[in-house]
CSV table of C-alpha atoms in Angstrom, one decimal:
chain,number,residue,atom,x,y,z
A,136,MET,CA,-10.7,16.8,5.8
A,137,ASP,CA,-8.8,20.1,6.0
A,138,ASN,CA,-8.0,21.0,9.6
A,139,GLY,CA,-5.4,23.7,8.9
A,140,LYS,CA,-2.7,21.7,10.5
A,141,HIS,CA,-0.5,20.8,7.6
A,142,GLY,CA,3.3,20.3,7.8
A,143,PRO,CA,5.7,21.6,5.1
A,144,GLN,CA,5.0,19.8,1.7
A,145,PRO,CA,8.4,18.2,0.6
A,146,GLN,CA,9.5,18.9,-3.0
A,147,GLY,CA,12.6,16.6,-3.0
A,148,PRO,CA,13.1,12.9,-2.8
A,149,VAL,CA,11.0,10.8,-0.5
A,150,GLY,CA,12.6,9.1,2.5
A,151,GLY,CA,15.8,10.3,4.0
A,152,TRP,CA,15.8,12.9,6.7
A,153,GLY,CA,12.1,13.7,6.0
A,154,SER,CA,11.0,10.2,7.1
A,155,LEU,CA,13.1,10.3,10.2
A,156,ARG,CA,12.0,13.8,11.1
A,157,GLY,CA,8.3,12.9,10.5
A,158,MET,CA,8.5,9.9,12.9
A,159,ALA,CA,10.3,11.9,15.6
A,160,LEU,CA,7.6,14.6,15.4
A,161,VAL,CA,4.8,12.0,15.7
A,162,ALA,CA,6.5,10.3,18.6
A,163,LEU,CA,6.8,13.6,20.5
A,164,HIS,CA,3.3,14.8,19.6
A,165,ASP,CA,1.5,11.5,20.4
A,166,HIS,CA,3.4,11.1,23.7
A,167,ALA,CA,4.4,7.5,22.8
A,168,SER,CA,5.2,5.2,25.6
A,169,PRO,CA,8.9,4.5,26.7
A,170,GLY,CA,8.8,1.1,25.0
A,171,ALA,CA,7.8,2.4,21.6
A,172,LEU,CA,11.2,1.8,19.9
A,173,GLN,CA,11.3,-1.8,21.2
A,174,THR,CA,7.8,-2.4,19.9
A,175,LEU,CA,8.6,-0.9,16.5
A,176,ALA,CA,11.7,-3.2,16.2
A,177,LYS,CA,9.3,-6.2,16.2
A,178,GLN,CA,6.9,-4.8,13.7
A,179,ASN,CA,6.4,-6.9,10.5
A,180,LYS,CA,8.9,-9.6,11.7
A,181,PRO,CA,8.5,-13.2,12.7
A,182,GLY,CA,7.5,-13.4,16.3
A,183,GLY,CA,6.3,-9.9,16.3
A,184,PHE,CA,3.1,-8.2,14.9
A,185,MET,CA,1.8,-7.1,11.6
A,186,CYS,CA,1.4,-3.4,10.8
A,187,SER,CA,-2.1,-2.1,10.5
A,188,SER,CA,-1.2,0.7,8.1
A,189,CYS,CA,-1.1,-1.3,4.9
A,190,ALA,CA,-1.1,-5.0,3.7
A,191,TRP,CA,2.5,-5.1,2.4
A,192,GLY,CA,3.9,-8.6,3.0
A,193,LYS,CA,6.8,-9.6,5.3
A,194,PRO,CA,10.0,-10.1,3.4
A,195,ALA,CA,12.1,-13.3,3.8
A,196,LYS,CA,15.1,-11.1,4.8
A,197,PRO,CA,13.7,-8.2,6.8
A,198,HIS,CA,15.5,-4.9,7.4
A,199,VAL,CA,16.6,-3.8,10.8
A,200,PHE,CA,13.5,-1.6,10.9
A,201,GLU,CA,10.8,-3.2,8.8
A,202,PHE,CA,8.3,-0.4,8.9
A,203,CYS,CA,7.8,2.9,7.0
A,204,GLU,CA,6.9,6.3,8.3
A,205,ASN,CA,3.2,5.6,7.9
A,206,GLY,CA,3.4,2.3,9.7
A,207,ALA,CA,5.4,3.9,12.6
A,208,LYS,CA,2.8,6.7,12.8
A,209,SER,CA,0.0,4.1,13.1
A,210,THR,CA,1.8,2.1,15.8
A,211,LEU,CA,2.9,5.2,17.8
A,212,TRP,CA,-0.7,6.4,17.8
A,213,GLU,CA,-1.7,3.1,19.3
A,214,LEU,CA,1.0,3.5,22.0
A,215,THR,CA,0.0,6.9,23.0
A,216,ARG,CA,-0.2,7.8,26.6
A,217,ASP,CA,-3.0,10.3,26.0
A,218,ARG,CA,-6.4,9.1,27.5
A,219,CYS,CA,-9.9,10.1,26.7
A,220,THR,CA,-11.9,9.6,29.9
A,221,PRO,CA,-15.6,9.8,30.5
A,222,ALA,CA,-15.1,13.3,31.8
A,223,PHE,CA,-14.4,14.4,28.2
A,224,PHE,CA,-17.8,13.2,27.1
A,225,GLU,CA,-19.5,14.9,30.0
A,226,GLN,CA,-18.4,18.2,28.6
A,227,HIS,CA,-19.3,17.6,24.9
A,228,THR,CA,-22.5,16.5,23.2
A,229,LEU,CA,-22.5,14.3,20.2
A,230,ALA,CA,-23.9,17.1,18.1
A,231,GLU,CA,-20.9,19.2,19.1
A,232,LEU,CA,-18.4,16.4,18.4
A,233,ARG,CA,-19.8,15.9,15.0
A,234,GLN,CA,-18.6,19.4,14.1
A,235,TRP,CA,-15.0,18.5,15.1
A,236,GLN,CA,-12.3,17.6,12.7
A,237,ASP,CA,-11.1,13.9,12.7
A,238,TYR,CA,-7.6,15.1,13.7
A,239,ASP,CA,-9.0,16.9,16.8
A,240,LEU,CA,-11.1,13.9,17.9
A,241,GLU,CA,-8.1,11.5,17.4
A,242,ILE,CA,-5.6,13.5,19.6
A,243,GLN,CA,-7.9,13.2,22.6
A,244,GLY,CA,-6.4,9.7,23.1
A,245,ARG,CA,-7.6,6.3,23.8
A,246,LEU,CA,-10.9,5.4,25.6
A,247,THR,CA,-10.5,4.1,29.1
A,248,GLU,CA,-13.9,2.7,29.8
A,249,PRO,CA,-17.0,1.4,28.1
A,250,LEU,CA,-19.5,4.1,27.1
A,251,ARG,CA,-23.1,4.0,25.9
A,252,TYR,CA,-25.1,6.6,24.1
A,253,ASP,CA,-27.8,8.4,26.0
A,254,PRO,CA,-30.3,10.1,23.5
A,255,ALA,CA,-31.9,12.2,26.3
A,256,SER,CA,-28.6,14.1,27.0
A,257,ASP,CA,-27.0,13.5,23.5
A,258,ARG,CA,-23.9,12.3,25.4
A,259,TYR,CA,-21.9,9.2,25.9
A,260,LEU,CA,-22.1,8.0,29.5
A,261,ARG,CA,-19.9,5.7,31.4
A,262,CYS,CA,-21.1,2.1,31.9
A,263,SER,CA,-19.6,-1.2,33.3
A,264,TRP,CA,-18.2,-4.0,31.2
A,265,ASP,CA,-21.0,-6.3,32.4
A,266,GLU,CA,-23.6,-3.7,31.3
A,267,ALA,CA,-21.9,-3.3,27.9
A,268,PHE,CA,-21.7,-7.1,27.2
A,269,THR,CA,-25.2,-7.7,28.5
A,270,GLY,CA,-26.7,-5.0,26.4
A,271,ILE,CA,-24.9,-6.0,23.2
A,272,ALA,CA,-25.9,-9.7,23.7
A,273,ALA,CA,-29.5,-8.8,24.3
A,274,GLU,CA,-29.6,-6.8,21.1
A,275,LEU,CA,-27.9,-9.6,19.0
A,276,LYS,CA,-30.2,-12.2,20.3
A,277,GLN,CA,-33.2,-10.4,18.9
A,278,LEU,CA,-31.7,-10.0,15.4
A,279,ASP,CA,-31.3,-12.3,12.4
A,280,PRO,CA,-27.5,-13.0,12.0
A,281,LYS,CA,-27.9,-12.2,8.3
A,282,SER,CA,-29.1,-8.7,9.1
A,283,VAL,CA,-26.1,-7.7,11.2
A,284,VAL,CA,-23.1,-6.0,9.9
A,285,PHE,CA,-19.9,-6.1,12.0
A,286,TYR,CA,-17.7,-3.0,11.4
A,287,ALA,CA,-14.8,-2.2,13.7
A,288,SER,CA,-12.1,0.5,13.7
A,289,GLY,CA,-9.8,0.5,10.8
A,290,LYS,CA,-6.9,0.9,13.2
A,291,ALA,CA,-7.6,-2.4,14.9
A,292,SER,CA,-4.6,-4.7,14.8
A,293,LEU,CA,-4.7,-7.8,12.6
A,294,GLU,CA,-4.9,-10.0,15.6
A,295,THR,CA,-7.8,-8.0,17.1
A,296,SER,CA,-9.5,-8.1,13.7
A,297,TYR,CA,-9.2,-11.9,13.4
A,298,LEU,CA,-10.9,-12.4,16.8
A,299,TYR,CA,-13.6,-10.0,15.8
A,300,GLY,CA,-14.2,-11.9,12.6
A,301,LEU,CA,-14.2,-15.2,14.5
A,302,PHE,CA,-16.9,-13.8,16.7
A,303,ALA,CA,-19.0,-12.7,13.8
A,304,ARG,CA,-18.8,-16.2,12.3
A,305,MET,CA,-19.7,-17.8,15.6
A,306,TYR,CA,-22.7,-15.6,15.7
A,307,GLY,CA,-23.9,-16.9,12.4
A,308,HIS,CA,-22.7,-14.7,9.5
A,309,ASN,CA,-19.6,-13.1,8.1
A,310,ASN,CA,-20.9,-9.6,7.2
A,311,LEU,CA,-17.5,-8.0,7.8
A,312,PRO,CA,-17.2,-4.9,5.5
A,313,ASP,CA,-14.0,-3.0,5.4
A,314,SER,CA,-11.9,-0.8,3.1
A,315,SER,CA,-11.0,-3.9,1.0
A,316,ASN,CA,-14.6,-3.9,-0.4
A,317,MET,CA,-13.6,-0.7,-2.3
A,318,CYS,CA,-9.9,-1.3,-2.8
A,319,HIS,CA,-9.6,-4.9,-3.6
A,320,GLU,CA,-12.8,-6.6,-4.6
A,321,THR,CA,-13.0,-4.9,-8.0
A,322,THR,CA,-9.4,-5.9,-8.6
A,323,SER,CA,-10.1,-9.5,-7.6
A,324,VAL,CA,-13.0,-9.7,-10.0
A,325,GLY,CA,-11.1,-8.1,-12.9
A,326,LEU,CA,-7.9,-10.1,-12.4
A,327,LYS,CA,-9.8,-13.4,-12.4
A,328,LYS,CA,-11.3,-12.6,-15.7
A,329,VAL,CA,-8.0,-11.5,-17.2
A,330,ILE,CA,-5.4,-13.9,-15.9
A,331,GLY,CA,-7.5,-16.6,-14.1
A,332,SER,CA,-6.5,-15.7,-10.6
A,333,PRO,CA,-8.2,-13.2,-8.2
A,334,VAL,CA,-4.9,-12.1,-6.8
A,335,GLY,CA,-1.6,-11.0,-8.2
A,336,THR,CA,0.6,-13.8,-9.3
A,337,CYS,CA,4.0,-12.3,-8.2
A,338,THR,CA,5.8,-12.6,-4.9
A,339,LEU,CA,8.3,-10.3,-3.2
A,340,GLU,CA,11.1,-12.4,-4.5
A,341,ASP,CA,10.1,-11.8,-8.1
A,342,PHE,CA,11.3,-8.2,-7.8
A,343,GLU,CA,14.8,-9.5,-7.3
A,344,HIS,CA,14.8,-11.0,-10.8
A,345,CYS,CA,12.4,-8.9,-13.0
A,346,ASP,CA,13.8,-6.8,-15.8
A,347,ALA,CA,10.9,-4.4,-16.2
A,348,ILE,CA,8.1,-3.0,-14.0
A,349,PHE,CA,5.1,-1.1,-15.4
A,350,TYR,CA,3.4,1.0,-12.8
A,351,PHE,CA,-0.2,2.2,-13.3
A,352,GLY,CA,-1.8,4.8,-11.0
A,353,GLN,CA,-0.3,3.9,-7.7
A,354,ASN,CA,2.0,5.8,-5.4
A,355,PRO,CA,4.2,3.6,-3.1
A,356,GLY,CA,5.4,6.7,-1.2
A,357,THR,CA,1.9,6.9,0.4
A,358,ASN,CA,0.3,3.5,-0.1
A,359,SER,CA,3.2,1.1,0.5
A,360,PRO,CA,6.4,2.9,1.3
A,361,ARG,CA,8.2,-0.3,2.1
A,362,PHE,CA,7.9,-1.2,-1.6
A,363,LEU,CA,10.5,1.5,-2.3
A,364,HIS,CA,13.3,-0.7,-1.0
A,365,PRO,CA,12.7,-3.5,-3.6
A,366,LEU,CA,12.2,-0.8,-6.3
A,367,GLN,CA,15.5,0.8,-5.4
A,368,GLU,CA,17.3,-2.5,-5.5
A,369,ALA,CA,15.8,-3.4,-8.8
A,370,VAL,CA,16.9,-0.1,-10.3
A,371,LYS,CA,20.4,-0.6,-9.0
A,372,ARG,CA,20.8,-3.9,-10.9
A,373,GLY,CA,19.4,-2.4,-14.1
A,374,CYS,CA,15.7,-3.0,-14.0
A,375,LYS,CA,13.7,-0.4,-15.8
A,376,ILE,CA,10.5,1.2,-14.3
A,377,VAL,CA,7.9,2.8,-16.5
A,378,VAL,CA,5.2,4.8,-14.7
A,379,PHE,CA,1.8,5.8,-16.1
A,380,ASN,CA,0.2,8.3,-13.7
A,381,PRO,CA,-1.5,11.7,-14.4
A,382,VAL,CA,0.1,13.0,-11.2
A,383,ARG,CA,3.9,13.2,-10.7
A,384,GLU,CA,4.3,11.3,-7.4
A,385,GLN,CA,7.6,11.9,-5.7
A,386,GLY,CA,7.5,8.3,-4.4
A,387,LEU,CA,8.2,7.0,-7.9
A,388,VAL,CA,10.7,9.8,-8.9
A,389,ARG,CA,13.6,9.9,-6.3
A,390,PHE,CA,14.2,7.9,-3.1
A,391,ILE,CA,16.7,8.1,-0.3
A,392,ASP,CA,16.8,5.0,1.9
A,393,PRO,CA,16.4,6.3,5.6
A,394,GLN,CA,18.1,3.2,6.8
A,395,ASN,CA,21.2,3.8,4.8
A,396,PRO,CA,23.4,6.3,6.8
A,397,ALA,CA,25.6,7.1,3.7
A,398,GLN,CA,22.5,8.0,1.6
A,399,VAL,CA,21.0,10.1,4.4
A,400,LEU,CA,24.2,12.0,5.2
A,401,THR,CA,25.2,12.6,1.6
A,402,GLY,CA,21.7,13.1,0.2
A,403,HIS,CA,22.5,10.6,-2.6
A,404,THR,CA,19.2,9.7,-4.3
A,405,THR,CA,18.1,6.8,-6.5
A,406,GLU,CA,16.2,7.8,-9.7
A,407,LEU,CA,13.4,5.3,-9.7
A,408,ALA,CA,11.2,5.9,-12.8
A,409,HIS,CA,13.1,5.3,-16.1
A,410,GLN,CA,10.2,7.0,-17.8
A,411,TYR,CA,7.3,8.8,-16.2
A,412,LEU,CA,4.4,9.1,-18.6
A,413,GLN,CA,1.7,11.5,-17.3
A,414,VAL,CA,-1.4,10.3,-19.2
A,415,ARG,CA,-4.7,12.0,-18.8
A,416,PRO,CA,-7.0,10.7,-16.1
A,417,GLY,CA,-8.5,7.5,-17.5
A,418,GLY,CA,-5.9,7.5,-20.3
A,419,ASP,CA,-4.1,4.5,-18.8
A,420,ILE,CA,-6.5,2.2,-20.8
A,421,ALA,CA,-5.6,3.9,-24.1
A,422,ALA,CA,-1.9,3.6,-23.1
A,423,LEU,CA,-2.3,-0.1,-22.4
A,424,MET,CA,-4.1,-0.6,-25.7
A,425,GLY,CA,-1.2,1.1,-27.5
A,426,LEU,CA,1.4,-1.0,-25.7
A,427,CYS,CA,-0.6,-4.2,-26.6
A,428,LYS,CA,-0.7,-3.1,-30.2
A,429,HIS,CA,3.1,-2.5,-30.3
A,430,VAL,CA,3.8,-5.9,-28.7
A,431,LEU,CA,1.7,-7.6,-31.3
A,432,ALA,CA,3.5,-5.7,-34.1
A,433,VAL,CA,6.9,-6.7,-32.7
A,434,ASP,CA,5.6,-10.3,-32.4
A,435,ASP,CA,4.5,-10.2,-36.1
A,436,ALA,CA,7.8,-8.8,-37.2
A,437,ARG,CA,9.7,-11.5,-35.4
A,438,ARG,CA,7.5,-14.3,-36.8
A,439,ALA,CA,7.8,-12.8,-40.3
A,440,GLU,CA,11.6,-13.1,-40.2
A,441,GLY,CA,11.4,-16.7,-39.0
A,442,SER,CA,12.3,-16.0,-35.3
A,443,ALA,CA,10.3,-17.1,-32.3
A,444,GLY,CA,7.5,-14.6,-31.5
A,445,VAL,CA,7.7,-12.3,-28.5
A,446,LEU,CA,4.5,-13.9,-27.2
A,447,ASP,CA,5.7,-17.4,-27.6
A,448,ALA,CA,5.6,-18.7,-24.0
A,449,THR,CA,7.9,-21.7,-24.7
A,450,SER,CA,10.4,-19.5,-26.3
A,451,LEU,CA,10.1,-16.9,-23.6
A,452,HIS,CA,11.0,-19.3,-20.8
A,453,ASN,CA,13.2,-21.9,-22.4
A,454,THR,CA,15.2,-20.2,-25.1
A,455,PRO,CA,18.3,-18.0,-24.3
A,456,THR,CA,17.7,-14.4,-25.1
A,457,THR,CA,19.2,-13.3,-28.4
A,458,SER,CA,22.0,-10.8,-28.3
A,459,ARG,CA,20.7,-9.2,-31.4
A,460,PRO,CA,18.4,-6.1,-30.9
A,461,LEU,CA,14.8,-6.3,-32.3
A,462,PRO,CA,14.1,-4.7,-35.6
A,463,PRO,CA,12.5,-1.3,-35.3
A,464,VAL,CA,8.7,-1.3,-35.5
A,465,ARG,CA,6.7,1.7,-36.6
A,466,GLY,CA,4.1,2.9,-34.2
A,467,PRO,CA,3.1,5.7,-31.9
A,468,PRO,CA,6.3,7.3,-30.6
A,469,THR,CA,5.2,7.2,-27.0
A,470,GLY,CA,4.2,3.6,-27.1
A,471,ALA,CA,7.5,2.5,-28.8
A,472,ARG,CA,9.6,4.7,-26.6
A,473,SER,CA,7.8,3.5,-23.4
A,474,SER,CA,8.0,-0.3,-24.1
A,475,ARG,CA,11.0,-1.3,-26.1
A,476,PRO,CA,13.9,0.1,-24.0
A,477,ALA,CA,12.2,-1.2,-20.8
A,478,ALA,CA,10.9,-4.6,-21.7
A,479,TRP,CA,12.6,-6.1,-24.9
A,480,PRO,CA,15.8,-8.0,-24.9
A,481,GLY,CA,19.0,-6.3,-26.0
A,482,PRO,CA,22.8,-6.9,-26.1
A,483,SER,CA,23.3,-6.8,-22.3
A,484,TRP,CA,20.4,-9.3,-21.5
A,485,LYS,CA,21.5,-12.8,-20.4
A,486,ARG,CA,18.1,-14.3,-19.4
A,487,PRO,CA,14.6,-14.4,-20.8
A,488,PRO,CA,12.6,-11.2,-20.0
A,489,ARG,CA,10.1,-11.3,-17.3
A,490,SER,CA,7.3,-9.0,-16.2
A,491,ILE,CA,5.6,-8.2,-13.0
A,492,TRP,CA,1.9,-7.6,-12.5
A,493,ARG,CA,1.5,-4.7,-10.1
A,494,PRO,CA,-2.2,-4.0,-9.5
A,495,SER,CA,-3.0,-0.4,-8.7
A,496,GLY,CA,-4.4,0.4,-5.2
């Protein structure tokens, strides 16, 4: 929702001073508690806690600060010292609050006491914990468990969400809808039909060895900024990244590691995308079809000359990569230009090519 409170829109690389400045402004604006930095240092680490901003995994070798700007904002918001007391609701009706922007509601702070809605006054009124628990229990006892949906705040911590889910199952059902119903369930169904597994088959360690990454319609600068570190390391060792996205997302163009003082001070950037192909919306399917056609053509050409096919799984994993470049294959210029330099073996390759499945989200 547009609340007219936008900061400057960066045009340069992601990360760097911009990330540090953004976290500092949020910490000041949200009046974070004095122990905020100590809390952030434990985020996404063994013995600490998981970030509620995204579902990016914990690496085996964490950085000193294993969080991104978005994750820090989410945690700092939770640590705010601002409080929304019952006095606030005495001054505003629900009809009035429904006209407020989400941002203006959020900056009121955290609730301090249980509240119940009073239809007569159209306000939330203070109630005791005993009254809240008794009222909820009485309502649940009258309902069929299968008819009840348990939905909590998306900002709840993973630990809190686990207990909430456990309570729902003890009650008698697991109707626990959340954003994953829109973001991940379709992917799970599609992946199982295509590769036999409902989840991606790669691990974080795979990015330390892959030679090519094909990116479709996802922006790590917004959705999973911590992924920028593995991408940067992959590019440094020669991995090629090919992006298919109608929008030119800065998160896949240039990156400055905010945890690298030399990069921050010098402004040295890492060019991430080897090729950035701005297909039309929905054109990623056509692009994939073109890539598949080109791969099959290369495979046919290899077999015609008596060599192992590109799609020969045994050859792919057990035979040392040839030092001889592949013969040119006629095809759509974009498809050939997109796939061959990034994915096929050439003189400098010393191991079989690998690929990474990166679902969009």
